[in-house]
Amino acid sequence: GSLSQRRLMDVRLGELPAWLATCNLSPQGLLGGVQRAWSSYYEKYINVRRGGAPGLSMLLAGYCLLSYGWNYQHISK
Amino acid sequence: VLHSTRSLHTAQQHWAPVPPLPEKGGEVRHGLIPEEFFQFLYPKTGVTGPYMLGTGLLLYLLSKEIYVINHETVAAATILSVIIYCIKKYGADVAAFADKLNEEKVATALTVKNEAIKYLETAIEEEKKEQWRVEGRSYLFDAKRNNVAMLLEANYRERLLRVYNEVKKRLDYQVALQTLKRQKEQDHMIQWVERNVVQSITPQQQKESIAKCILDLKALSKSAQAAV
């Protein structure tokens, strides 16, 4: 379909700036984007009958990376 | 104004039936990297592609000191090893326990649903029975009509009897009155006649009758003595 209706994973690399221009960057739009991202992750990995460790461990790994990135200045002394 | 021609609740409600949850989550390799990443790199680099990418990235981060090795690295390594050991050892048991809890929840919901269905089915049976009973309406009303007619008849006859009794009482009274009057007249007449007769017996007649009686008694005594 047209650019604005495609999801992020279906957008090619060259079209990325154009796609970013079309998406809704107001607070409600960003909040909606975050909501959609979380709900898709939740539906896929956590809200299943027999989920396992990966659902939670991926979240924890992401948190580790993020906190390392925030504390990099302090660590690299 | 209710538009009675408009039909309500025709579309299939989108909450019923609720779609079932997927059985397993998305595939994740080594607990950290989704399978889609491996599939994404497979056409260009084959099976070992992502592992080569991972090794290269790791060496790059270590060599450029983007990832510094300090005491936290050791702590993280030990913690991760303990966690992985625990998961490998007790994962299956925890999963079985959680599955059992889920089964119990589903079983309770199912019992509730079945109870409701059974209750409604019995209600339907009762309703059909009631509809069948309605057909016997005519018999019921005939019986009631007979009852009412009988009550009326009994009441009528009772009142008739009462009328008869009342009339008889009055007539009896009249008869008794007449009888009493006649009897009184008779008694009075008898007394009057007796009184007059007794008055008419003069002393002379009394002496004569007493003498006659004595003579008769003597004659009788003679005949009696003769008989003895």
CSV table of C-alpha atoms in Angstrom, one decimal:
chain,number,residue,atom,x,y,z
A,1,GLY,CA,0.0,0.0,0.0
A,2,SER,CA,0.9,3.6,0.3
A,3,LEU,CA,3.8,4.6,2.5
A,4,SER,CA,2.0,5.8,5.5
A,5,GLN,CA,0.0,2.6,6.0
A,6,ARG,CA,2.9,0.2,6.0
A,7,ARG,CA,4.5,-1.0,9.2
A,8,LEU,CA,8.1,-0.2,10.1
A,9,MET,CA,9.4,-3.7,9.2
A,10,ASP,CA,7.9,-3.4,5.7
A,11,VAL,CA,9.6,-0.1,4.9
A,12,ARG,CA,12.7,-0.3,2.8
A,13,LEU,CA,15.9,1.5,4.0
A,14,GLY,CA,15.8,4.2,1.4
A,15,GLU,CA,12.2,5.1,2.1
A,16,LEU,CA,12.8,5.5,5.8
A,17,PRO,CA,13.0,9.4,6.0
A,18,ALA,CA,9.8,9.6,3.9
A,19,TRP,CA,8.1,7.2,6.1
A,20,LEU,CA,9.1,9.0,9.2
A,21,ALA,CA,7.7,12.2,7.7
A,22,THR,CA,4.3,10.6,7.2
A,23,CYS,CA,3.9,9.3,10.7
A,24,ASN,CA,2.1,11.1,13.6
A,25,LEU,CA,4.7,12.7,15.9
A,26,SER,CA,2.4,14.5,18.3
A,27,PRO,CA,2.3,13.2,21.9
A,28,GLN,CA,-0.9,11.3,21.3
A,29,GLY,CA,0.6,9.8,18.1
A,30,LEU,CA,3.8,8.8,19.9
A,31,LEU,CA,1.8,7.4,22.8
A,32,GLY,CA,-0.3,5.4,20.3
A,33,GLY,CA,2.8,4.2,18.6
A,34,VAL,CA,4.3,3.0,21.9
A,35,GLN,CA,1.0,1.4,22.8
A,36,ARG,CA,0.8,-0.5,19.5
A,37,ALA,CA,4.4,-1.6,19.8
A,38,TRP,CA,3.9,-3.0,23.3
A,39,SER,CA,0.6,-4.7,22.4
A,40,SER,CA,2.1,-6.4,19.4
A,41,TYR,CA,5.1,-7.6,21.5
A,42,TYR,CA,2.7,-8.7,24.3
A,43,GLU,CA,0.4,-10.6,21.9
A,44,LYS,CA,3.3,-12.4,20.3
A,45,TYR,CA,5.5,-13.5,23.2
A,46,ILE,CA,3.7,-13.2,26.5
A,47,ASN,CA,-0.1,-13.6,26.0
A,48,VAL,CA,0.1,-17.2,24.8
A,49,ARG,CA,-1.0,-20.5,26.4
A,50,ARG,CA,2.5,-21.9,26.9
A,51,GLY,CA,4.9,-19.0,27.0
A,52,GLY,CA,8.3,-19.4,28.4
A,53,ALA,CA,11.5,-17.6,29.4
A,54,PRO,CA,12.2,-15.7,26.2
A,55,GLY,CA,9.2,-13.4,26.6
A,56,LEU,CA,10.5,-11.9,29.7
A,57,SER,CA,14.3,-12.4,29.1
A,58,MET,CA,14.2,-10.3,25.9
A,59,LEU,CA,12.7,-7.4,27.9
A,60,LEU,CA,15.4,-7.8,30.6
A,61,ALA,CA,18.1,-7.9,28.0
A,62,GLY,CA,16.8,-4.8,26.3
A,63,TYR,CA,16.7,-3.1,29.7
A,64,CYS,CA,20.3,-4.1,30.4
A,65,LEU,CA,21.5,-2.7,27.1
A,66,LEU,CA,19.6,0.6,27.7
A,67,SER,CA,21.0,1.1,31.2
A,68,TYR,CA,24.5,0.3,29.9
A,69,GLY,CA,24.1,2.9,27.2
A,70,TRP,CA,22.9,5.5,29.8
A,71,ASN,CA,25.8,4.7,32.1
A,72,TYR,CA,28.5,4.4,29.5
A,73,GLN,CA,30.1,7.8,30.4
A,74,HIS,CA,30.4,6.7,34.0
A,75,ILE,CA,31.7,3.2,33.2
A,76,SER,CA,34.4,4.2,30.7
A,77,LYS,CA,36.6,6.1,33.2
B,1,VAL,CA,-41.4,5.7,18.3
B,2,LEU,CA,-39.9,2.3,18.0
B,3,HIS,CA,-39.2,1.2,14.5
B,4,SER,CA,-40.6,-2.3,14.8
B,5,THR,CA,-39.4,-3.2,11.3
B,6,ARG,CA,-35.8,-2.6,12.1
B,7,SER,CA,-34.1,-5.8,13.3
B,8,LEU,CA,-31.8,-5.6,16.2
B,9,HIS,CA,-28.7,-7.6,17.1
B,10,THR,CA,-28.3,-9.2,13.6
B,11,ALA,CA,-24.5,-8.8,13.1
B,12,GLN,CA,-22.2,-11.3,14.5
B,13,GLN,CA,-20.8,-9.8,17.7
B,14,HIS,CA,-17.0,-9.5,17.5
B,15,TRP,CA,-16.4,-10.7,21.0
B,16,ALA,CA,-18.2,-14.0,20.5
B,17,PRO,CA,-16.8,-16.4,20.1
B,18,VAL,CA,-13.5,-15.1,21.6
B,19,PRO,CA,-10.6,-16.3,19.4
B,20,PRO,CA,-8.5,-18.8,21.3
B,21,LEU,CA,-5.0,-17.8,22.5
B,22,PRO,CA,-2.1,-19.0,20.4
B,23,GLU,CA,-0.6,-22.2,21.7
B,24,LYS,CA,3.1,-21.1,21.7
B,25,GLY,CA,4.8,-17.7,21.5
B,26,GLY,CA,7.1,-16.6,18.8
B,27,GLU,CA,10.2,-18.6,18.2
B,28,VAL,CA,13.3,-17.3,20.0
B,29,ARG,CA,16.7,-18.8,19.7
B,30,HIS,CA,19.0,-18.9,22.8
B,31,GLY,CA,16.3,-17.1,24.7
B,32,LEU,CA,17.3,-13.7,23.3
B,33,ILE,CA,17.1,-13.4,19.6
B,34,PRO,CA,13.9,-13.9,17.6
B,35,GLU,CA,13.9,-16.5,14.9
B,36,GLU,CA,12.9,-13.9,12.4
B,37,PHE,CA,16.4,-12.4,12.5
B,38,PHE,CA,17.9,-15.7,11.5
B,39,GLN,CA,15.4,-16.1,8.7
B,40,PHE,CA,16.1,-12.6,7.6
B,41,LEU,CA,19.8,-13.3,7.2
B,42,TYR,CA,19.4,-16.9,5.8
B,43,PRO,CA,19.1,-16.1,2.1
B,44,LYS,CA,22.3,-14.0,2.0
B,45,THR,CA,24.6,-15.7,4.5
B,46,GLY,CA,23.1,-19.2,5.2
B,47,VAL,CA,23.0,-20.8,8.6
B,48,THR,CA,26.2,-19.5,10.2
B,49,GLY,CA,25.6,-15.9,9.1
B,50,PRO,CA,24.0,-14.5,12.3
B,51,TYR,CA,26.6,-16.3,14.5
B,52,MET,CA,29.4,-14.8,12.5
B,53,LEU,CA,27.7,-11.4,12.8
B,54,GLY,CA,27.4,-11.9,16.6
B,55,THR,CA,31.0,-12.9,17.0
B,56,GLY,CA,32.2,-10.0,14.9
B,57,LEU,CA,30.1,-7.6,16.9
B,58,LEU,CA,31.4,-9.0,20.2
B,59,LEU,CA,35.0,-8.7,19.2
B,60,TYR,CA,34.5,-5.2,17.9
B,61,LEU,CA,32.8,-4.1,21.1
B,62,LEU,CA,35.5,-5.6,23.2
B,63,SER,CA,38.4,-4.3,21.2
B,64,LYS,CA,37.2,-0.8,20.9
B,65,GLU,CA,36.3,-0.8,24.6
B,66,ILE,CA,32.7,0.1,23.9
B,67,TYR,CA,32.0,-2.7,26.3
B,68,VAL,CA,34.4,-2.4,29.3
B,69,ILE,CA,35.2,-5.5,31.4
B,70,ASN,CA,35.0,-4.7,35.0
B,71,HIS,CA,33.7,-6.3,38.2
B,72,GLU,CA,30.1,-6.0,36.9
B,73,THR,CA,31.0,-8.4,34.1
B,74,VAL,CA,32.0,-11.1,36.5
B,75,ALA,CA,28.8,-10.5,38.6
B,76,ALA,CA,26.7,-10.6,35.4
B,77,ALA,CA,28.3,-13.8,34.2
B,78,THR,CA,27.7,-15.6,37.6
B,79,ILE,CA,24.1,-14.4,37.8
B,80,LEU,CA,23.4,-15.4,34.3
B,81,SER,CA,24.9,-18.9,34.8
B,82,VAL,CA,22.8,-19.5,38.0
B,83,ILE,CA,19.6,-18.3,36.2
B,84,ILE,CA,20.2,-20.5,33.2
B,85,TYR,CA,20.9,-23.5,35.4
B,86,CYS,CA,17.7,-22.9,37.4
B,87,ILE,CA,15.6,-22.6,34.3
B,88,LYS,CA,17.1,-25.7,32.7
B,89,LYS,CA,16.5,-27.7,35.8
B,90,TYR,CA,13.0,-26.5,37.1
B,91,GLY,CA,11.5,-25.1,33.9
B,92,ALA,CA,9.4,-28.1,33.0
B,93,ASP,CA,7.9,-28.5,36.5
B,94,VAL,CA,6.9,-24.8,36.7
B,95,ALA,CA,5.4,-25.1,33.3
B,96,ALA,CA,3.4,-28.1,34.3
B,97,PHE,CA,2.1,-26.4,37.4
B,98,ALA,CA,1.1,-23.3,35.5
B,99,ASP,CA,-0.7,-25.5,33.0
B,100,LYS,CA,-2.6,-27.3,35.8
B,101,LEU,CA,-3.8,-23.9,37.1
B,102,ASN,CA,-4.9,-23.0,33.7
B,103,GLU,CA,-6.8,-26.3,33.3
B,104,GLU,CA,-8.6,-25.7,36.6
B,105,LYS,CA,-9.7,-22.2,35.5
B,106,VAL,CA,-11.0,-23.5,32.2
B,107,ALA,CA,-12.7,-26.4,33.9
B,108,THR,CA,-14.6,-24.1,36.3
B,109,ALA,CA,-15.7,-21.9,33.4
B,110,LEU,CA,-16.8,-25.0,31.5
B,111,THR,CA,-18.8,-26.3,34.4
B,112,VAL,CA,-20.5,-22.9,34.8
B,113,LYS,CA,-21.4,-22.9,31.1
B,114,ASN,CA,-22.7,-26.5,31.2
B,115,GLU,CA,-24.8,-25.8,34.3
B,116,ALA,CA,-26.3,-22.8,32.6
B,117,ILE,CA,-27.1,-24.8,29.5
B,118,LYS,CA,-28.7,-27.6,31.6
B,119,TYR,CA,-30.7,-25.1,33.6
B,120,LEU,CA,-32.0,-23.5,30.4
B,121,GLU,CA,-32.8,-26.9,28.9
B,122,THR,CA,-34.9,-27.9,31.9
B,123,ALA,CA,-36.6,-24.5,31.7
B,124,ILE,CA,-37.5,-25.2,28.1
B,125,GLU,CA,-38.9,-28.6,29.1
B,126,GLU,CA,-41.0,-27.0,31.8
B,127,GLU,CA,-42.2,-24.4,29.4
B,128,LYS,CA,-43.3,-27.1,26.9
B,129,LYS,CA,-45.1,-28.9,29.6
B,130,GLU,CA,-46.9,-25.8,30.6
B,131,GLN,CA,-47.9,-25.2,27.0
B,132,TRP,CA,-49.3,-28.8,26.8
B,133,ARG,CA,-51.2,-28.1,30.1
B,134,VAL,CA,-52.9,-25.1,28.5
B,135,GLU,CA,-54.7,-27.5,26.2
B,136,GLY,CA,-56.7,-28.8,29.2
B,137,ARG,CA,-58.2,-25.5,29.8
B,138,SER,CA,-61.7,-26.5,28.7
B,139,TYR,CA,-61.9,-29.4,31.1
B,140,LEU,CA,-60.8,-27.2,33.9
B,141,PHE,CA,-63.5,-24.6,33.2
B,142,ASP,CA,-66.2,-27.3,32.7
B,143,ALA,CA,-65.4,-28.6,36.2
B,144,LYS,CA,-65.5,-25.1,37.6
B,145,ARG,CA,-68.8,-24.5,35.9
B,146,ASN,CA,-70.2,-27.7,37.3
B,147,ASN,CA,-69.1,-26.7,40.8
B,148,VAL,CA,-70.8,-23.4,40.6
B,149,ALA,CA,-74.0,-24.9,39.3
B,150,MET,CA,-74.0,-27.4,42.1
B,151,LEU,CA,-73.5,-24.7,44.7
B,152,LEU,CA,-76.3,-22.7,43.3
B,153,GLU,CA,-78.6,-25.7,43.3
B,154,ALA,CA,-77.7,-26.6,46.9
B,155,ASN,CA,-78.4,-23.1,48.0
B,156,TYR,CA,-81.7,-22.9,46.3
B,157,ARG,CA,-82.8,-26.2,47.8
B,158,GLU,CA,-81.7,-25.1,51.2
B,159,ARG,CA,-83.7,-22.0,51.0
B,160,LEU,CA,-86.7,-23.9,49.7
B,161,LEU,CA,-86.6,-26.1,52.8
B,162,ARG,CA,-86.4,-23.1,55.0
B,163,VAL,CA,-89.4,-21.6,53.5
B,164,TYR,CA,-91.3,-24.8,53.9
B,165,ASN,CA,-90.3,-25.1,57.6
B,166,GLU,CA,-91.3,-21.5,58.3
B,167,VAL,CA,-94.7,-21.9,56.7
B,168,LYS,CA,-95.3,-25.1,58.6
B,169,LYS,CA,-94.4,-23.5,61.9
B,170,ARG,CA,-96.9,-20.8,61.3
B,171,LEU,CA,-99.7,-23.2,60.3
B,172,ASP,CA,-98.9,-25.4,63.3
B,173,TYR,CA,-99.3,-22.4,65.5
B,174,GLN,CA,-102.7,-21.7,64.2
B,175,VAL,CA,-103.7,-25.3,64.6
B,176,ALA,CA,-102.4,-25.4,68.2
B,177,LEU,CA,-104.3,-22.2,68.9
B,178,GLN,CA,-107.6,-23.6,67.7
B,179,THR,CA,-107.1,-26.8,69.5
B,180,LEU,CA,-106.3,-25.0,72.7
B,181,LYS,CA,-109.4,-22.8,72.4
B,182,ARG,CA,-111.7,-25.8,71.8
B,183,GLN,CA,-110.2,-27.7,74.7
B,184,LYS,CA,-110.7,-24.7,77.0
B,185,GLU,CA,-114.3,-24.4,75.9
B,186,GLN,CA,-114.8,-28.1,76.5
B,187,ASP,CA,-113.3,-28.0,80.0
B,188,HIS,CA,-115.3,-24.9,80.9
B,189,MET,CA,-118.5,-26.5,79.7
B,190,ILE,CA,-117.9,-29.7,81.6
B,191,GLN,CA,-117.2,-27.8,84.8
B,192,TRP,CA,-120.2,-25.7,84.3
B,193,VAL,CA,-122.4,-28.7,83.8
B,194,GLU,CA,-120.9,-30.4,86.9
B,195,ARG,CA,-121.4,-27.4,89.0
B,196,ASN,CA,-125.0,-27.0,88.0
B,197,VAL,CA,-125.6,-30.7,88.6
B,198,VAL,CA,-124.1,-30.6,92.0
B,199,GLN,CA,-126.1,-27.5,92.8
B,200,SER,CA,-129.2,-29.2,91.7
B,201,ILE,CA,-128.8,-32.0,94.1
B,202,THR,CA,-131.1,-30.7,97.0
B,203,PRO,CA,-130.6,-31.9,100.5
B,204,GLN,CA,-133.8,-34.0,100.0
B,205,GLN,CA,-132.5,-35.9,97.1
B,206,GLN,CA,-129.3,-36.4,98.9
B,207,LYS,CA,-131.1,-38.1,101.9
B,208,GLU,CA,-133.1,-40.3,99.5
B,209,SER,CA,-130.1,-41.4,97.6
B,210,ILE,CA,-128.1,-42.2,100.7
B,211,ALA,CA,-131.0,-44.3,102.0
B,212,LYS,CA,-131.2,-46.1,98.7
B,213,CYS,CA,-127.5,-46.8,98.8
B,214,ILE,CA,-127.7,-48.3,102.2
B,215,LEU,CA,-130.5,-50.6,101.1
B,216,ASP,CA,-128.5,-51.6,98.1
B,217,LEU,CA,-125.4,-52.3,100.2
B,218,LYS,CA,-127.5,-54.5,102.6
B,219,ALA,CA,-128.9,-56.4,99.6
B,220,LEU,CA,-125.4,-56.8,98.2
B,221,SER,CA,-124.0,-57.9,101.5
B,222,LYS,CA,-126.7,-60.5,101.8
B,223,SER,CA,-125.9,-61.8,98.4
B,224,ALA,CA,-122.2,-61.6,99.1
B,225,GLN,CA,-122.6,-63.5,102.4
B,226,ALA,CA,-124.6,-66.1,100.5
B,227,ALA,CA,-121.9,-66.3,97.9
B,228,VAL,CA,-119.2,-66.8,100.5
